[in-house]
Tab-separated table of N, CA, C and O in Angstrom:
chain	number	residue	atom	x	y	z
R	1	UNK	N	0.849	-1.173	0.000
R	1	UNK	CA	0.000	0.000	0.000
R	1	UNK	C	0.896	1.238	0.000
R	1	UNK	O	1.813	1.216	0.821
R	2	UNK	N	0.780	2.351	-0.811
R	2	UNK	CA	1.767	3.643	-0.610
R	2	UNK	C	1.173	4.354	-0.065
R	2	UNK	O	-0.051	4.471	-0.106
R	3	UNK	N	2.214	5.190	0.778
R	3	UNK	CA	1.949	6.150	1.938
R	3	UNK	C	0.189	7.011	1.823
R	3	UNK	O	-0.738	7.019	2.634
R	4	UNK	N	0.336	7.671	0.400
R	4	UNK	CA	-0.525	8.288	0.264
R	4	UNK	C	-2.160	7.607	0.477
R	4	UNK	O	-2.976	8.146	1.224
R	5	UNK	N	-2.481	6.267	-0.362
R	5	UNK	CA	-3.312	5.394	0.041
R	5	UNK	C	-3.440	5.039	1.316
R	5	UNK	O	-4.555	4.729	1.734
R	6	UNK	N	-2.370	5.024	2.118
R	6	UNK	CA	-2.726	5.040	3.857
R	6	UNK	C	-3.418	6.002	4.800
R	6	UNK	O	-4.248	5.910	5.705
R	7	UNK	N	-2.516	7.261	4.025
R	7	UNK	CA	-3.017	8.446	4.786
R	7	UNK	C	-4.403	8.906	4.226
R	7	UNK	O	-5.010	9.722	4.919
R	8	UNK	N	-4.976	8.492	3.071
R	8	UNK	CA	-6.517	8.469	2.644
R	8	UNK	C	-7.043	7.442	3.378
R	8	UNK	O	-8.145	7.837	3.760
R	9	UNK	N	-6.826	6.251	3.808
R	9	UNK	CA	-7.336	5.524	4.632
R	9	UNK	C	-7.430	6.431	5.942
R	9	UNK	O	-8.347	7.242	6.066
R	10	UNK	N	-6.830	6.327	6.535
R	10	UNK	CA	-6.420	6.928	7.700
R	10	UNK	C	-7.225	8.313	8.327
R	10	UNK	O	-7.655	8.443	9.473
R	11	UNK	N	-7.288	9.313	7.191
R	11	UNK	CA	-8.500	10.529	7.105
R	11	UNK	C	-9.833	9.768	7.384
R	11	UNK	O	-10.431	9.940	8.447
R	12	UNK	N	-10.254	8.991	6.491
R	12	UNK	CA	-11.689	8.437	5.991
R	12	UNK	C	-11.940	7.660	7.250
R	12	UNK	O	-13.130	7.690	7.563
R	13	UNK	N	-11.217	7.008	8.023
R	13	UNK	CA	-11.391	6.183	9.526
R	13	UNK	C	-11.433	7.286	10.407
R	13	UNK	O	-12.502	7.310	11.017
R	14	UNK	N	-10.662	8.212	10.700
R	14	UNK	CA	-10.596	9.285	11.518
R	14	UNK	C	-12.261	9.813	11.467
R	14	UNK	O	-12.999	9.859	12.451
R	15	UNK	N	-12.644	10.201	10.029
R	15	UNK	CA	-13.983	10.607	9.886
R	15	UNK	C	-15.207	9.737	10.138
R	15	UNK	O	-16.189	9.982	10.839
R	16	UNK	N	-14.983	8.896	9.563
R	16	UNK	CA	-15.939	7.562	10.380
R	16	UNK	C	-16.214	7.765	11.783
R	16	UNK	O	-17.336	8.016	12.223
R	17	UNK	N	-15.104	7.645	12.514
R	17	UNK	CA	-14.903	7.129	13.980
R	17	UNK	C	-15.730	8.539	14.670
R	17	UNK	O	-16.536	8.534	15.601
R	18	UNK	N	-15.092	10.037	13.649
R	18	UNK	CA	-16.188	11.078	14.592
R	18	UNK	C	-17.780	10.760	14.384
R	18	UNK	O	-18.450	10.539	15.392
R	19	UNK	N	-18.187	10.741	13.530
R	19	UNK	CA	-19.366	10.246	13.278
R	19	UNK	C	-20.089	9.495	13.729
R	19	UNK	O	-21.313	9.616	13.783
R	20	UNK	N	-19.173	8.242	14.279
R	20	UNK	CA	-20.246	7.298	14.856
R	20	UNK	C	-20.116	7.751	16.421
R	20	UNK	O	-21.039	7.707	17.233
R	21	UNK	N	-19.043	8.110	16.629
R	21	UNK	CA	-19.053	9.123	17.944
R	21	UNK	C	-20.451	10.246	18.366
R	21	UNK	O	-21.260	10.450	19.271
R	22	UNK	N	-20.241	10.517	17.650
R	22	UNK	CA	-21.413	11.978	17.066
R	22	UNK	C	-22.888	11.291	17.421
R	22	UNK	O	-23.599	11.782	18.299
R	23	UNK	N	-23.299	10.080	16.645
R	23	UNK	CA	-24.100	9.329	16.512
R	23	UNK	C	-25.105	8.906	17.950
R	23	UNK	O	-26.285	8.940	18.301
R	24	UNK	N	-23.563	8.440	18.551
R	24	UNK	CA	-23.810	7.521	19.593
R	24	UNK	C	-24.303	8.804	20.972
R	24	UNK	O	-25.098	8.377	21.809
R	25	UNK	N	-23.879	10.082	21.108
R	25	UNK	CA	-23.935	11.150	21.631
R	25	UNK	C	-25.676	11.560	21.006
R	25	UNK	O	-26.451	12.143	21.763
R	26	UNK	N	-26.003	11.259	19.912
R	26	UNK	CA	-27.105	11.687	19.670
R	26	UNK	C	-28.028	10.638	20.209
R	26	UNK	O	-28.841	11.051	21.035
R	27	UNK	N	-28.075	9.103	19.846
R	27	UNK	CA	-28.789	8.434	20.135
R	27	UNK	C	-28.995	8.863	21.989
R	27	UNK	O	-30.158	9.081	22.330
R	28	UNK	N	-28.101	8.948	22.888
R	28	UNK	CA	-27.843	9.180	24.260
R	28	UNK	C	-28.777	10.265	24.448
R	28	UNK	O	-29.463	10.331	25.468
R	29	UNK	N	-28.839	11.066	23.581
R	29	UNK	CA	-29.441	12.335	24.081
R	29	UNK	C	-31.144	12.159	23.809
R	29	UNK	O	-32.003	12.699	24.506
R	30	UNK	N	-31.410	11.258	22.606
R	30	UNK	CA	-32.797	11.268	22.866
R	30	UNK	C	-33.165	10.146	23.134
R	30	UNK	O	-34.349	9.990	22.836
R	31	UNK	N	-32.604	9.105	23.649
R	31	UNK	CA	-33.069	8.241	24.561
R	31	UNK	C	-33.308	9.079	26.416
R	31	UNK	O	-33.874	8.621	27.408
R	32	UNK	N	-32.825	9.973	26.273
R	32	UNK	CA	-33.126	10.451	27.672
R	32	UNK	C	-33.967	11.206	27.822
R	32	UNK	O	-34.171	11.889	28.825
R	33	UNK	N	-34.954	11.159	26.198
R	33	UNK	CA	-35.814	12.398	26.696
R	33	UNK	C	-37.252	11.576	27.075
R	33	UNK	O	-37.625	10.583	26.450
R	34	UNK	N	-38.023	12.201	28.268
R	34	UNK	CA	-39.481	11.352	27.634
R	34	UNK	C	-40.242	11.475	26.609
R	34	UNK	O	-40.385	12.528	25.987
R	35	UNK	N	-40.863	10.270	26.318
R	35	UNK	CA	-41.926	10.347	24.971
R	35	UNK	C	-41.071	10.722	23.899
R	35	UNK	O	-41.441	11.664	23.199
R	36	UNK	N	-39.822	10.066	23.601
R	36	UNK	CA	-39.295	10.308	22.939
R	36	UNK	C	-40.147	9.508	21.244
R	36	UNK	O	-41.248	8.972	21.119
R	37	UNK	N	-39.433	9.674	20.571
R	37	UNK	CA	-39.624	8.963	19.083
R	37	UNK	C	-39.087	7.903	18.917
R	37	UNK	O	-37.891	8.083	19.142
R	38	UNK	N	-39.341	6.494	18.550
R	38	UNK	CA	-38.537	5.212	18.649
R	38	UNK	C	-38.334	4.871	16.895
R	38	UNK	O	-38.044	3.905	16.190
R	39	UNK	N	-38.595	5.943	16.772
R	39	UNK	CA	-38.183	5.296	14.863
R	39	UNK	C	-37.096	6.600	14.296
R	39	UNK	O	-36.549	6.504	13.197
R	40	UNK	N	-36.919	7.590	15.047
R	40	UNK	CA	-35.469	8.373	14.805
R	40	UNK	C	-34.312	7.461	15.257
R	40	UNK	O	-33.513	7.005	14.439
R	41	UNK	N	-34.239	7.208	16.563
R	41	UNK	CA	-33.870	6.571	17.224
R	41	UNK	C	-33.252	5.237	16.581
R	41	UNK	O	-32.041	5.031	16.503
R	42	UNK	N	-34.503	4.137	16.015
R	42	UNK	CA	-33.701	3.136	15.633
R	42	UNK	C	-33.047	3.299	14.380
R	42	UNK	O	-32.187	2.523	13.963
R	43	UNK	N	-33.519	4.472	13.685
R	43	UNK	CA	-32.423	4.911	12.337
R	43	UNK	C	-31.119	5.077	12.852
R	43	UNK	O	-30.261	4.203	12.728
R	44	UNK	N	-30.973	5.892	13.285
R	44	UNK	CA	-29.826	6.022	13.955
R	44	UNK	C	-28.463	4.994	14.375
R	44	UNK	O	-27.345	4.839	13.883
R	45	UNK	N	-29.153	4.426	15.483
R	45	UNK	CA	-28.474	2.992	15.834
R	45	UNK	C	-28.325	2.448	14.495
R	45	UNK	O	-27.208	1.931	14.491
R	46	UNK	N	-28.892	2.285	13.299
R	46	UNK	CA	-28.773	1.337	12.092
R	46	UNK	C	-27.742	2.128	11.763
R	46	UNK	O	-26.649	1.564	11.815
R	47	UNK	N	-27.739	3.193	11.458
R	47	UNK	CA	-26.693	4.139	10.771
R	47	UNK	C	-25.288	4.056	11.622
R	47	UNK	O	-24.171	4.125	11.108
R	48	UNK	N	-25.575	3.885	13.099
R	48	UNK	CA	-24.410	3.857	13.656
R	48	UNK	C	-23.318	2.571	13.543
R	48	UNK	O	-22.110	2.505	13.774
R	49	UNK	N	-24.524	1.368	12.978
R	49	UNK	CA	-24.183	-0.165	13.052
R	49	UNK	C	-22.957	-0.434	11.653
R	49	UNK	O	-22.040	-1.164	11.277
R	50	UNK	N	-23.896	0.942	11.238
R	50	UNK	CA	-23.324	0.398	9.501
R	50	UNK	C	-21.934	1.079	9.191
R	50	UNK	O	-21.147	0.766	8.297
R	51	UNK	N	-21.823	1.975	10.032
R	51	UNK	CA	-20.525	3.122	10.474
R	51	UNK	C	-19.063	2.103	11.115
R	51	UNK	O	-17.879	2.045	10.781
R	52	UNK	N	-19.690	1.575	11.912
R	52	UNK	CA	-18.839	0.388	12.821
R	52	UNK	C	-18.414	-0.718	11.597
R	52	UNK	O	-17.258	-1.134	11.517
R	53	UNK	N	-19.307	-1.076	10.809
R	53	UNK	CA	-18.934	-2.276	9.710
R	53	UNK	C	-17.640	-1.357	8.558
R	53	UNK	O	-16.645	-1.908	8.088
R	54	UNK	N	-17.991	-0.050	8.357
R	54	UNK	CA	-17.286	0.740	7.748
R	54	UNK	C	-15.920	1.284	8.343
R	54	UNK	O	-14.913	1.651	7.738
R	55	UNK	N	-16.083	1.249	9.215
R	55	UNK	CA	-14.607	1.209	10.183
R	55	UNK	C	-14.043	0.265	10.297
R	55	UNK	O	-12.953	0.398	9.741
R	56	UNK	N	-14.164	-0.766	10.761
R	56	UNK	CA	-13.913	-2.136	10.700
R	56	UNK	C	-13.295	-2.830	9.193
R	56	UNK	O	-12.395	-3.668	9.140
R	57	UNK	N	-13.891	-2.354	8.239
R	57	UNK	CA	-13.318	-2.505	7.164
R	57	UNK	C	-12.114	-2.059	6.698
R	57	UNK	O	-11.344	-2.823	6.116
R	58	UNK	N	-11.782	-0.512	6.955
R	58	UNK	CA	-10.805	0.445	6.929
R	58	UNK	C	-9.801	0.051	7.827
R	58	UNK	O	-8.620	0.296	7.580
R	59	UNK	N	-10.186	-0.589	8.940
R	59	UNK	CA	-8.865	-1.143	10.302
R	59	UNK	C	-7.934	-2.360	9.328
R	59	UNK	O	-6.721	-2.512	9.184
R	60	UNK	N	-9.217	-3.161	8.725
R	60	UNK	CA	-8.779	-4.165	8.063
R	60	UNK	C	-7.725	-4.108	7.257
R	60	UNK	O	-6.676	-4.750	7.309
R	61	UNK	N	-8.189	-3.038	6.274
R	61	UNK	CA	-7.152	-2.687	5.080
R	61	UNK	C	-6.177	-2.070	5.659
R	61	UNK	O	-5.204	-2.235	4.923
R	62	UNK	N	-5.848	-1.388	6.654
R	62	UNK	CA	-4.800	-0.721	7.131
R	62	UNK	C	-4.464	-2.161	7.850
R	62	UNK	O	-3.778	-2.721	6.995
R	63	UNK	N	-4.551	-2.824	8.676
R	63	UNK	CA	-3.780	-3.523	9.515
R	63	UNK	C	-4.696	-5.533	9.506
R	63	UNK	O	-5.208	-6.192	10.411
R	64	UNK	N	-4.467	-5.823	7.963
R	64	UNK	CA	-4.511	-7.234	7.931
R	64	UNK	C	-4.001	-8.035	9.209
R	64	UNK	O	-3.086	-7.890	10.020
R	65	UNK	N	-5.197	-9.098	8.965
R	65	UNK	CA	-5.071	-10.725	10.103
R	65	UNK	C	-4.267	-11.489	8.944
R	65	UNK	O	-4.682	-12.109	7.965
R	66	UNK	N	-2.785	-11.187	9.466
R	66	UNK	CA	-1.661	-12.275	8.775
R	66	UNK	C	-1.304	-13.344	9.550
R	66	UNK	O	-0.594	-13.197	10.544
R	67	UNK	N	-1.886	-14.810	9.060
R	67	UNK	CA	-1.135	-15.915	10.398
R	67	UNK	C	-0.237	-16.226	9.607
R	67	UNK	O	-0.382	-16.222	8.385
R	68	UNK	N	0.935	-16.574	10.281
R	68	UNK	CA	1.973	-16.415	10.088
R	68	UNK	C	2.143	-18.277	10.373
R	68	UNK	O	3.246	-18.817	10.287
């Protein structure tokens, strides 16, 4: 992989990771409200699920499971 392809990895995970950060701070905030809405809510969590699979992917390509 060359440097530059890393450090585009590397941005794009950084941005991910705020996001689902962001996410998870939002879901927190209106789960605490009463009578809240349960279908913002489970968008959310989906969006946050799919953020985590998207990170996870990016860890991958930066740092392969080599058995040796």
């Amino acid at each position: 992989m060359t440097p530059e392809k890393e450090q585009e990895i590397r941005a794009a995970l950084a941005l991910l990771k705020t996001e689902h950060s962001d996410l998870d701070l939002a879901i927190q905030a209106l789960e605490e409200r009463p009578g809240g809405n349960a279908l913002p809510i489970q968008r959310m969590k989906k969006k946050k699920l799919s953020l985590k699979d998207d990170i996870q992917r990016l860890e991958n390509m930066l740092f392969p499971d080599i058995i040796a």
